[in-house]
Coordinates of C-alpha atoms in Angstrom, one line a residue:
Chain U
M520 CA -5.8 7.2 11.8
S521 CA -4.5 9.6 9.1
Q522 CA -5.7 9.3 5.5
S523 CA -2.4 7.6 4.4
E524 CA -2.6 5.1 7.3
L525 CA -6.2 4.4 6.4
I526 CA -5.4 3.7 2.8
K527 CA -2.4 1.6 3.8
T528 CA -4.5 -0.6 6.2
L529 CA -7.4 -0.9 3.7
K530 CA -5.0 -2.0 0.9
L531 CA -3.2 -4.5 3.0
R532 CA -6.4 -6.0 4.2
A533 CA -7.6 -6.4 0.6
E534 CA -4.3 -8.0 -0.3
L535 CA -4.6 -10.4 2.6
L536 CA -8.1 -11.4 1.5
A537 CA -7.1 -11.8 -2.1
T538 CA -4.1 -13.9 -1.2
A539 CA -6.1 -16.2 1.0
R540 CA -8.8 -16.6 -1.7
S541 CA -6.2 -17.5 -4.4
F542 CA -4.5 -19.9 -1.9
F543 CA -7.8 -21.9 -1.6
A544 CA -8.6 -21.6 -5.3
Q545 CA -5.3 -23.2 -6.2
R546 CA -6.2 -26.1 -3.9
S547 CA -9.8 -26.4 -5.1
V548 CA -11.3 -25.6 -1.8
L549 CA -14.7 -24.1 -2.3
E550 CA -15.7 -20.8 -0.7
V551 CA -19.0 -20.9 1.2
E552 CA -21.2 -18.7 3.3
T553 CA -23.3 -19.9 6.3
P554 CA -25.7 -18.0 8.6
V555 CA -24.1 -15.5 10.9
L556 CA -27.2 -15.4 13.1
G557 CA -27.9 -18.9 14.4
A558 CA -30.6 -20.4 16.5
S559 CA -28.1 -21.8 19.0
A560 CA -24.9 -20.6 20.7
V561 CA -21.8 -22.6 21.6
T562 CA -21.8 -24.2 25.1
D563 CA -18.0 -23.6 25.6
P564 CA -17.9 -21.9 29.0
N565 CA -15.0 -19.7 27.8
I566 CA -17.0 -18.2 24.9
Q567 CA -19.9 -15.9 25.5
S568 CA -22.1 -15.3 22.4
F569 CA -24.0 -12.1 21.7
V570 CA -27.7 -12.6 21.9
V571 CA -29.9 -10.8 19.3
A572 CA -33.6 -10.1 19.9
D573 CA -36.0 -11.1 17.1
E574 CA -39.3 -9.5 18.0
N575 CA -41.4 -12.0 19.9
K576 CA -39.6 -15.0 18.6
P577 CA -36.8 -16.8 20.4
P578 CA -33.6 -14.8 20.3
R579 CA -30.8 -15.5 17.7
Y580 CA -27.1 -15.7 18.4
L581 CA -24.3 -14.1 16.5
Q582 CA -21.9 -16.9 15.7
S583 CA -18.7 -17.2 17.7
S584 CA -17.4 -19.4 14.8
P585 CA -18.9 -20.9 11.7
E586 CA -17.9 -24.4 12.8
F587 CA -21.3 -26.0 13.3
F588 CA -22.8 -24.8 10.1
M589 CA -19.7 -25.7 8.1
K590 CA -19.7 -29.2 9.5
R591 CA -23.4 -29.5 8.7
L592 CA -22.5 -28.7 5.1
L593 CA -19.9 -31.5 5.1
V594 CA -22.5 -33.9 6.5
D595 CA -24.8 -32.9 3.6
G596 CA -22.1 -33.7 1.1
A597 CA -20.2 -30.5 0.6
P598 CA -16.6 -31.0 -0.7
D599 CA -13.6 -29.2 0.9
I600 CA -14.9 -25.8 2.0
Y601 CA -13.6 -22.5 3.4
Q602 CA -15.2 -19.4 4.6
I603 CA -13.9 -15.9 5.4
T604 CA -16.4 -14.5 7.9
K605 CA -17.0 -12.3 10.9
A606 CA -17.2 -14.0 14.3
F607 CA -18.4 -12.4 17.5
R608 CA -17.4 -13.0 21.2
Q609 CA -18.6 -10.9 24.1
A610 CA -16.1 -9.1 26.3
E611 CA -13.1 -10.0 24.3
A612 CA -11.7 -6.6 23.8
G613 CA -8.0 -5.6 24.0
A614 CA -4.9 -4.8 22.0
R615 CA -5.1 -8.2 20.2
H616 CA -8.8 -8.9 20.6
N617 CA -11.9 -7.4 19.1
P618 CA -15.3 -8.7 20.0
E619 CA -16.1 -8.7 16.2
F620 CA -13.3 -10.3 14.3
T621 CA -12.5 -12.1 11.0
L622 CA -11.9 -15.8 10.8
I623 CA -10.7 -17.8 7.9
E624 CA -12.1 -21.3 8.6
W625 CA -11.7 -24.3 6.4
Y626 CA -12.3 -28.1 6.4
R627 CA -10.4 -30.7 4.5
R628 CA -11.8 -34.2 4.0
Q629 CA -9.4 -37.1 4.7
F630 CA -6.7 -34.7 6.0
D631 CA -4.9 -35.7 9.2
L632 CA -3.5 -33.3 11.8
A633 CA -0.1 -33.1 10.1
Q634 CA -1.6 -32.2 6.8
I635 CA -4.1 -29.5 8.0
S636 CA -1.5 -27.9 10.3
Q637 CA 1.1 -27.8 7.5
E638 CA -1.4 -26.2 5.2
T639 CA -2.3 -23.6 7.8
A640 CA 1.3 -22.7 8.4
E641 CA 1.8 -22.4 4.6
L642 CA -1.2 -20.1 4.3
V643 CA 0.3 -17.9 7.1
Q644 CA 3.7 -18.0 5.4
Q645 CA 2.1 -16.8 2.2
L646 CA 0.1 -14.0 3.9
L647 CA 3.3 -12.8 5.6
L648 CA 5.1 -12.7 2.3
I649 CA 2.8 -10.0 1.1
R650 CA 5.2 -7.6 3.0
E651 CA 8.3 -9.7 2.4
I652 CA 8.2 -11.2 5.9
S653 CA 9.7 -14.6 5.4
L654 CA 9.4 -16.9 8.4
P655 CA 10.3 -20.6 8.6
I656 CA 7.8 -23.2 9.8
Q657 CA 8.7 -25.3 12.8
R658 CA 6.7 -28.2 14.1
I659 CA 6.8 -29.1 17.8
S660 CA 4.5 -31.1 20.1
Y661 CA 2.9 -29.4 23.1
R662 CA 4.8 -31.7 25.3
A663 CA 8.2 -31.0 23.6
A664 CA 7.5 -27.2 23.7
C665 CA 6.9 -27.4 27.5
Q666 CA 10.0 -29.6 27.9
Q667 CA 12.1 -27.2 25.9
V668 CA 11.1 -24.1 27.7
L669 CA 10.1 -25.2 31.2
G670 CA 12.3 -28.4 31.4
L671 CA 9.2 -30.4 32.4
D672 CA 6.2 -32.1 30.9
L673 CA 3.1 -30.2 31.9
I674 CA 0.8 -33.0 31.2
E675 CA 2.5 -35.3 33.7
Q676 CA 2.3 -32.7 36.5
S677 CA -0.1 -33.2 39.4
L678 CA -2.8 -30.6 39.9
Q679 CA -0.9 -29.4 42.9
S680 CA 2.3 -28.8 41.1
L681 CA 0.4 -27.0 38.2
I682 CA -1.0 -24.7 40.8
Q683 CA 2.4 -24.1 42.3
L684 CA 3.9 -23.4 38.9
A685 CA 1.1 -21.0 37.9
T686 CA 1.4 -19.2 41.3
K687 CA 5.1 -18.8 40.7
Q688 CA 4.3 -17.2 37.3
G689 CA 2.1 -14.7 39.0
L690 CA -1.4 -16.2 38.8
V691 CA -3.7 -15.0 41.6
A692 CA -6.0 -17.6 43.2
A693 CA -4.5 -20.4 41.0
E694 CA -5.9 -23.0 43.4
K695 CA -9.4 -22.3 42.3
L696 CA -8.7 -23.2 38.6
P697 CA -9.1 -26.6 36.9
R698 CA -6.3 -28.2 34.9
A699 CA -7.4 -26.9 31.6
A700 CA -7.3 -23.3 32.7
L701 CA -3.9 -23.8 34.4
Y702 CA -2.6 -25.2 31.2
D703 CA -3.9 -22.1 29.3
F704 CA -2.2 -19.8 31.7
I705 CA 1.2 -21.6 32.0
F706 CA 1.4 -22.3 28.3
D707 CA 0.7 -18.8 27.3
Q708 CA 2.7 -17.1 30.1
A709 CA 5.7 -19.3 30.3
V710 CA 6.0 -21.2 27.0
V711 CA 4.5 -19.2 24.1
A712 CA 6.2 -16.0 25.5
R713 CA 9.6 -17.7 25.2
L714 CA 9.3 -19.4 21.8
P715 CA 11.3 -17.6 19.2
Q716 CA 9.0 -15.0 17.6
D717 CA 10.5 -15.1 14.1
V718 CA 9.2 -18.7 13.4
I719 CA 5.8 -20.0 12.5
H720 CA 5.3 -22.6 15.1
I721 CA 2.9 -25.5 14.7
V722 CA 2.3 -26.8 18.2
E723 CA 0.4 -30.1 18.1
Y724 CA -1.1 -32.7 20.4
Y725 CA -2.7 -30.6 23.2
P726 CA -3.7 -32.1 26.5
A727 CA -6.9 -34.1 26.4
E728 CA -8.6 -31.7 28.8
Q729 CA -8.3 -29.1 26.0
A730 CA -9.7 -31.4 23.2
S731 CA -12.7 -29.1 22.6
L732 CA -14.0 -30.5 19.3
A733 CA -11.0 -32.6 18.5
Q734 CA -10.6 -36.4 18.5
L735 CA -8.5 -37.8 21.3
S736 CA -5.3 -39.4 20.0
Q737 CA -5.5 -43.1 19.1
T738 CA -2.1 -43.8 20.5
D739 CA -2.1 -41.7 23.7
A740 CA -5.4 -40.9 25.5
Q741 CA -3.7 -38.0 27.4
L742 CA -3.5 -36.1 24.1
A743 CA -6.0 -34.5 21.7
E744 CA -5.6 -34.3 17.9
R745 CA -5.5 -30.5 18.2
F746 CA -2.9 -28.0 17.0
E747 CA -2.3 -24.3 17.2
I748 CA -0.2 -21.9 15.2
F749 CA 1.9 -19.2 16.9
A750 CA 4.0 -16.5 15.3
G751 CA 5.2 -13.1 16.5
G752 CA 4.5 -14.3 20.1
F753 CA 0.8 -14.9 19.8
E754 CA -1.8 -17.4 18.7
L755 CA -2.9 -17.3 15.1
A756 CA -4.9 -20.4 14.5
N757 CA -6.5 -23.4 16.2
G758 CA -7.4 -26.7 14.4
F759 CA -8.6 -30.2 15.0
L760 CA -8.8 -33.6 13.6
E761 CA -12.6 -33.3 14.0
L762 CA -14.5 -35.3 16.5
R763 CA -17.2 -37.4 14.6
D764 CA -18.6 -39.4 17.5
A765 CA -22.0 -37.7 18.3
D766 CA -22.3 -39.3 21.7
E767 CA -18.9 -38.2 22.8
Q768 CA -19.5 -34.7 21.4
R769 CA -22.8 -34.5 23.3
Q770 CA -21.1 -35.6 26.5
R771 CA -18.5 -32.8 26.1
F772 CA -21.3 -30.2 25.5
Q773 CA -23.1 -31.6 28.6
Q774 CA -19.9 -31.0 30.6
D775 CA -19.8 -27.4 29.3
V776 CA -23.4 -26.9 30.4
Q777 CA -22.5 -28.2 33.8
I778 CA -19.5 -25.9 34.2
R779 CA -21.6 -23.0 33.0
S780 CA -24.1 -23.6 35.7
E781 CA -21.3 -24.1 38.4
Q782 CA -19.7 -20.8 37.4
G783 CA -23.0 -18.9 37.1
L784 CA -22.5 -18.2 33.4
P785 CA -25.5 -17.8 31.1
T786 CA -27.3 -21.0 30.3
V787 CA -26.8 -22.3 26.8
A788 CA -28.8 -25.1 25.3
I789 CA -26.9 -27.8 23.4
D790 CA -27.3 -27.4 19.6
E791 CA -29.2 -30.6 18.9
T792 CA -29.3 -30.0 15.2
F793 CA -25.5 -30.2 15.2
I794 CA -25.5 -33.4 17.3
A795 CA -28.2 -34.8 14.9
A796 CA -25.9 -34.0 11.9
L797 CA -23.0 -35.8 13.6
R798 CA -25.2 -38.8 14.1
Q799 CA -26.0 -38.7 10.5
G800 CA -22.3 -38.9 9.8
L801 CA -19.5 -36.3 9.5
P802 CA -17.0 -37.5 6.9
A803 CA -13.5 -37.9 8.2
C804 CA -12.0 -34.4 8.1
A805 CA -9.7 -31.9 9.7
G806 CA -10.6 -28.2 10.2
V807 CA -9.0 -25.0 11.4
A808 CA -9.8 -21.4 12.1
L809 CA -7.2 -18.7 11.5
G810 CA -7.6 -15.2 12.9
L811 CA -7.1 -12.8 10.0
D812 CA -6.8 -9.7 12.2
R813 CA -3.9 -11.3 14.1
V814 CA -2.1 -12.1 10.8
H815 CA -2.8 -8.5 9.7
L816 CA -1.1 -7.3 12.9
I817 CA 2.1 -9.2 12.1
V818 CA 2.1 -8.2 8.4
A819 CA 1.5 -4.5 9.3
Q820 CA 4.1 -4.7 12.1
V821 CA 1.9 -2.9 14.6
D822 CA 1.1 -3.9 18.2
S823 CA -2.6 -3.1 18.6
L824 CA -5.8 -3.6 16.5
D825 CA -6.6 0.1 17.1
Q826 CA -3.8 0.8 14.6
L827 CA -5.3 -1.5 12.1
L828 CA -9.0 -1.4 12.2
P829 CA -10.6 1.7 10.6
F830 CA -13.4 1.4 13.2
S831 CA -12.0 0.0 16.5
W832 CA -14.4 -1.4 19.0
S833 CA -13.7 1.1 21.7
A834 CA -14.3 4.0 19.3
L835 CA -17.5 3.0 17.4
Chain E
M781 CA -15.8 -3.8 51.2
A782 CA -16.4 -2.7 47.7
G783 CA -14.9 -4.8 44.9
Y784 CA -14.0 -4.7 41.3
N785 CA -14.6 -7.3 38.6
T786 CA -11.7 -7.8 36.3
N787 CA -13.8 -6.3 33.5
E788 CA -13.6 -3.0 35.3
F789 CA -9.8 -3.1 35.4
R790 CA -8.0 -0.1 34.0
S791 CA -4.8 1.8 34.8
G792 CA -5.1 3.8 37.9
L793 CA -7.6 1.5 39.6
K794 CA -6.7 0.8 43.3
I795 CA -7.0 -2.7 44.5
M796 CA -6.1 -4.9 47.5
L797 CA -3.9 -7.9 47.1
D798 CA -2.4 -10.0 49.9
G799 CA -3.3 -7.2 52.4
D800 CA -1.5 -4.4 50.5
P801 CA -3.0 -1.6 48.4
Y802 CA -1.9 -1.6 44.7
T803 CA -2.6 0.6 41.7
I804 CA -3.0 -0.9 38.3
V805 CA -0.3 0.3 35.9
E806 CA -1.3 -1.7 32.9
N807 CA -4.1 -4.2 32.1
I808 CA -4.0 -6.7 29.2
L809 CA -6.6 -9.2 28.2
V810 CA -5.0 -12.6 27.4
K811 CA -7.2 -15.3 25.9
P812 CA -6.6 -18.3 23.8
G813 CA -9.3 -18.8 21.1
K814 CA -10.5 -21.9 23.0
G815 CA -9.7 -21.4 26.6
Q816 CA -9.7 -19.4 29.8
A817 CA -9.5 -15.6 29.6
F818 CA -7.1 -13.8 31.9
N819 CA -6.3 -10.2 32.8
R820 CA -2.5 -9.8 32.9
V821 CA -1.7 -6.7 34.9
K822 CA 1.3 -4.7 36.1
I823 CA 0.5 -3.4 39.5
R824 CA 2.4 -1.0 41.8
N825 CA 2.5 -1.7 45.5
L826 CA 1.5 1.7 47.0
K827 CA 3.5 0.9 50.2
T828 CA 6.8 -0.2 48.7
G829 CA 6.5 1.3 45.2
R830 CA 7.5 -2.1 43.7
V831 CA 5.9 -3.0 40.4
V832 CA 4.9 -6.7 40.0
D833 CA 3.3 -8.7 37.2
K834 CA 0.2 -10.6 38.2
T835 CA -2.6 -12.4 36.4
F836 CA -6.2 -12.7 37.3
K837 CA -8.7 -15.1 35.9
S838 CA -11.2 -12.9 33.9
G839 CA -14.4 -12.6 35.8
D840 CA -12.8 -12.8 39.2
S841 CA -13.4 -10.0 41.7
V842 CA -10.9 -8.2 43.9
D843 CA -11.3 -5.9 46.8
A844 CA -11.1 -2.2 46.2
A845 CA -8.4 -0.4 48.1
D846 CA -9.6 2.7 50.0
V847 CA -6.9 4.9 48.4
M848 CA -7.2 8.5 47.3
E849 CA -4.7 10.9 45.9
V850 CA -5.3 14.4 47.2
D851 CA -3.4 17.7 46.5
M852 CA -2.3 19.1 49.8
Q853 CA -0.1 21.9 51.0
Y854 CA 3.0 21.0 53.0
L855 CA 2.9 23.0 56.3
Y856 CA 5.8 22.0 58.5
A857 CA 7.7 19.2 60.1
D858 CA 7.8 18.7 63.9
G859 CA 10.8 16.4 64.1
E860 CA 8.6 13.3 64.0
D861 CA 5.8 13.9 61.5
W862 CA 5.3 16.0 58.4
H863 CA 2.1 18.0 58.3
F864 CA -0.1 18.6 55.3
M865 CA -3.3 20.4 54.7
D866 CA -6.1 19.6 52.3
Q867 CA -6.8 23.1 50.8
N868 CA -10.4 22.3 50.1
T869 CA -11.4 21.0 53.5
F870 CA -8.6 22.6 55.5
E871 CA -8.3 19.2 57.1
Q872 CA -4.7 18.5 58.3
H873 CA -2.9 15.2 58.0
A874 CA 0.3 14.0 59.7
A875 CA 2.6 11.8 57.6
N876 CA 5.2 9.7 59.3
K877 CA 8.7 8.9 58.1
T878 CA 7.7 5.8 56.3
A879 CA 5.1 7.6 54.3
V880 CA 7.3 10.6 53.5
G881 CA 10.4 8.6 52.6
D882 CA 12.8 10.2 50.2
A883 CA 10.2 12.9 49.5
A884 CA 11.5 14.6 52.7
L885 CA 14.5 15.8 50.7
W886 CA 12.3 17.9 48.5
L887 CA 9.6 19.2 50.8
K888 CA 9.5 23.0 51.1
E889 CA 6.8 24.7 53.2
Q890 CA 3.8 25.8 51.3
D891 CA 4.5 23.7 48.3
I892 CA 1.6 21.6 46.9
C893 CA 2.2 17.8 47.1
V894 CA 0.2 14.8 46.1
V895 CA -0.7 12.9 49.3
T896 CA -1.9 9.3 48.8
L897 CA -4.3 8.5 51.6
Y898 CA -4.9 4.8 52.5
N899 CA -7.8 4.2 54.8
G900 CA -7.7 8.0 55.5
A901 CA -4.1 8.1 56.5
P902 CA -1.1 9.3 54.4
L903 CA 0.6 6.4 52.7
S904 CA 3.0 8.2 50.5
I905 CA 3.9 11.7 49.4
Q906 CA 4.7 12.9 45.9
P907 CA 6.5 16.2 45.9
P908 CA 6.0 18.7 43.0
N909 CA 8.0 17.7 39.9
F910 CA 10.1 20.9 40.3
V911 CA 11.1 22.6 43.5
E912 CA 13.2 25.6 44.3
L913 CA 15.5 25.2 47.3
K914 CA 18.3 27.2 48.8
I915 CA 21.9 26.0 48.9
V916 CA 23.2 26.1 52.5
E917 CA 26.7 24.8 51.8
T918 CA 28.9 24.4 48.8
D919 CA 32.4 25.2 47.6
P920 CA 32.9 28.8 46.6
G921 CA 31.6 29.5 43.1
L922 CA 34.1 30.0 40.2
K923 CA 32.8 33.3 38.8
G924 CA 32.2 33.3 35.1
D925 CA 33.0 29.6 34.8
T926 CA 29.9 28.6 32.8
A927 CA 31.9 26.8 30.1
T928 CA 34.0 24.0 31.7
G929 CA 31.0 21.8 32.6
G930 CA 32.5 20.9 36.0
I931 CA 30.3 20.0 38.9
K932 CA 30.4 20.0 42.7
P933 CA 28.2 18.8 45.5
A934 CA 25.8 21.3 47.1
Y935 CA 23.8 20.8 50.3
L936 CA 20.3 22.2 50.4
E937 CA 18.2 23.6 53.2
T938 CA 16.3 20.3 53.3
G939 CA 19.4 18.3 53.8
A940 CA 19.5 17.0 50.2
M941 CA 22.7 16.9 48.2
V942 CA 22.6 17.9 44.6
R943 CA 25.4 18.1 42.0
V944 CA 25.5 21.6 40.7
P945 CA 27.7 23.5 38.1
L946 CA 30.8 25.2 39.5
F947 CA 29.4 28.7 39.0
V948 CA 26.5 28.3 41.5
D949 CA 27.1 29.8 44.9
Q950 CA 26.2 29.2 48.5
G951 CA 23.0 31.1 49.5
E952 CA 21.5 30.9 46.0
S953 CA 18.2 29.1 45.3
I954 CA 18.2 26.4 42.6
R955 CA 15.5 24.6 40.6
I956 CA 15.6 20.8 40.9
D957 CA 13.7 18.0 39.1
T958 CA 12.5 15.9 42.1
R959 CA 12.0 12.8 39.9
S960 CA 15.7 12.5 39.0
G961 CA 17.1 14.6 41.9
E962 CA 19.0 16.7 39.4
Y963 CA 19.8 20.3 39.2
V964 CA 17.9 22.1 36.4
S965 CA 18.8 25.8 36.7
R966 CA 19.3 28.7 39.0
A967 CA 16.0 29.8 40.5
K968 CA 14.5 32.8 38.9
E969 CA 14.7 35.9 41.2
S970 CA 11.3 36.5 42.7

């Protein structure tokens, strides 16, 4: 990176951070910090945490997201909160992935999915405006997006037809994958790739298999109260109407642990302090994580994080 | 058979898929924040040359293809096979018509080619980027006509047909870019 490119990327990053902070200040959302090194890792089989040695004590884990600590703050009575923090995920390196990356994560009490997703899209809109990139916001359901692009409702397809569809799109050994992974592949490969790129898309109501930490829809058990934001052809944010039922959450974690063992992935213990906090009572809230580096890519109009980060992962 | 995990994927890696050897042209990690990671690759079939888009679940393994690219000297053709020699080991390899394909149009004895070996046998031949070949037949040259920009067909010693400027004559050697099959210049007198 030349000196002028370096100064350009540093300045843009500073502007993005300042704009995000003023966005939350205007809305009276409180900036917080939580530990980056936790005593537990996430069970999600698709996320591998970095393990950090601590002399002869049990190891610590670099956070893959600040979600659990932030929810514990809410349980303990914190108001609406946000955090701009580094998150870490093993093996996620590529043009649009860095194993160490920056998340803007926030939680809003009493917000529903429509409110939190709208607010996220508006933040993205404001960040893009830093370089006069003005994109409209469009809301579409996961189902309608599939219908629009593929002409069919993915959620209604049998496992067999999902496998066929994925194979047709070039997935090798599709028959070995569960529904959730097939959804991931088909949605990214066939749907997201064909959504107009010059729009900030709010895609809402994901399949229940992909609920993660979201509540299931009250009106349709096939759907989860989860949304994502896409712009420029890729994923920028992921948010939930947060699951508050400790038993159901524990059950989902238990399922993760099971899948980890089946797939030969590292064993991860369930974060019982988080489950205990949920039992104590998480206030009704919605939350979201926005990848700042991804937004930076769009604003800077470059293709690869290497052109953006002064110290890219592969060249440390 | 040796295998590769998707985390070893990089361009140039040779893998097996559906019984055919492929080389990876491009490898991209695709992963939703919450969800399955995939390696989206462009791969070239080393038998047909066709490039296809495929996606592997990250963490999956694929068989390695026993494929090597070796610089070899082209020796001669015997009417059935084309013969090449590895200049390090002096080992000779016979490549059949399928392996040689269109490269036959540009093969001149003693030129150094890249021979792709699959399971030890030639799978494809890549001629040098530039070759010098003699014109065996073309219309008489128009002396001094270097300005009009006209072209005419010329037949080379290998049987290839190339379009050449009007001033080039039968019996002359010309330089050709084998990637495009186009005339570059008259060959320099050696």
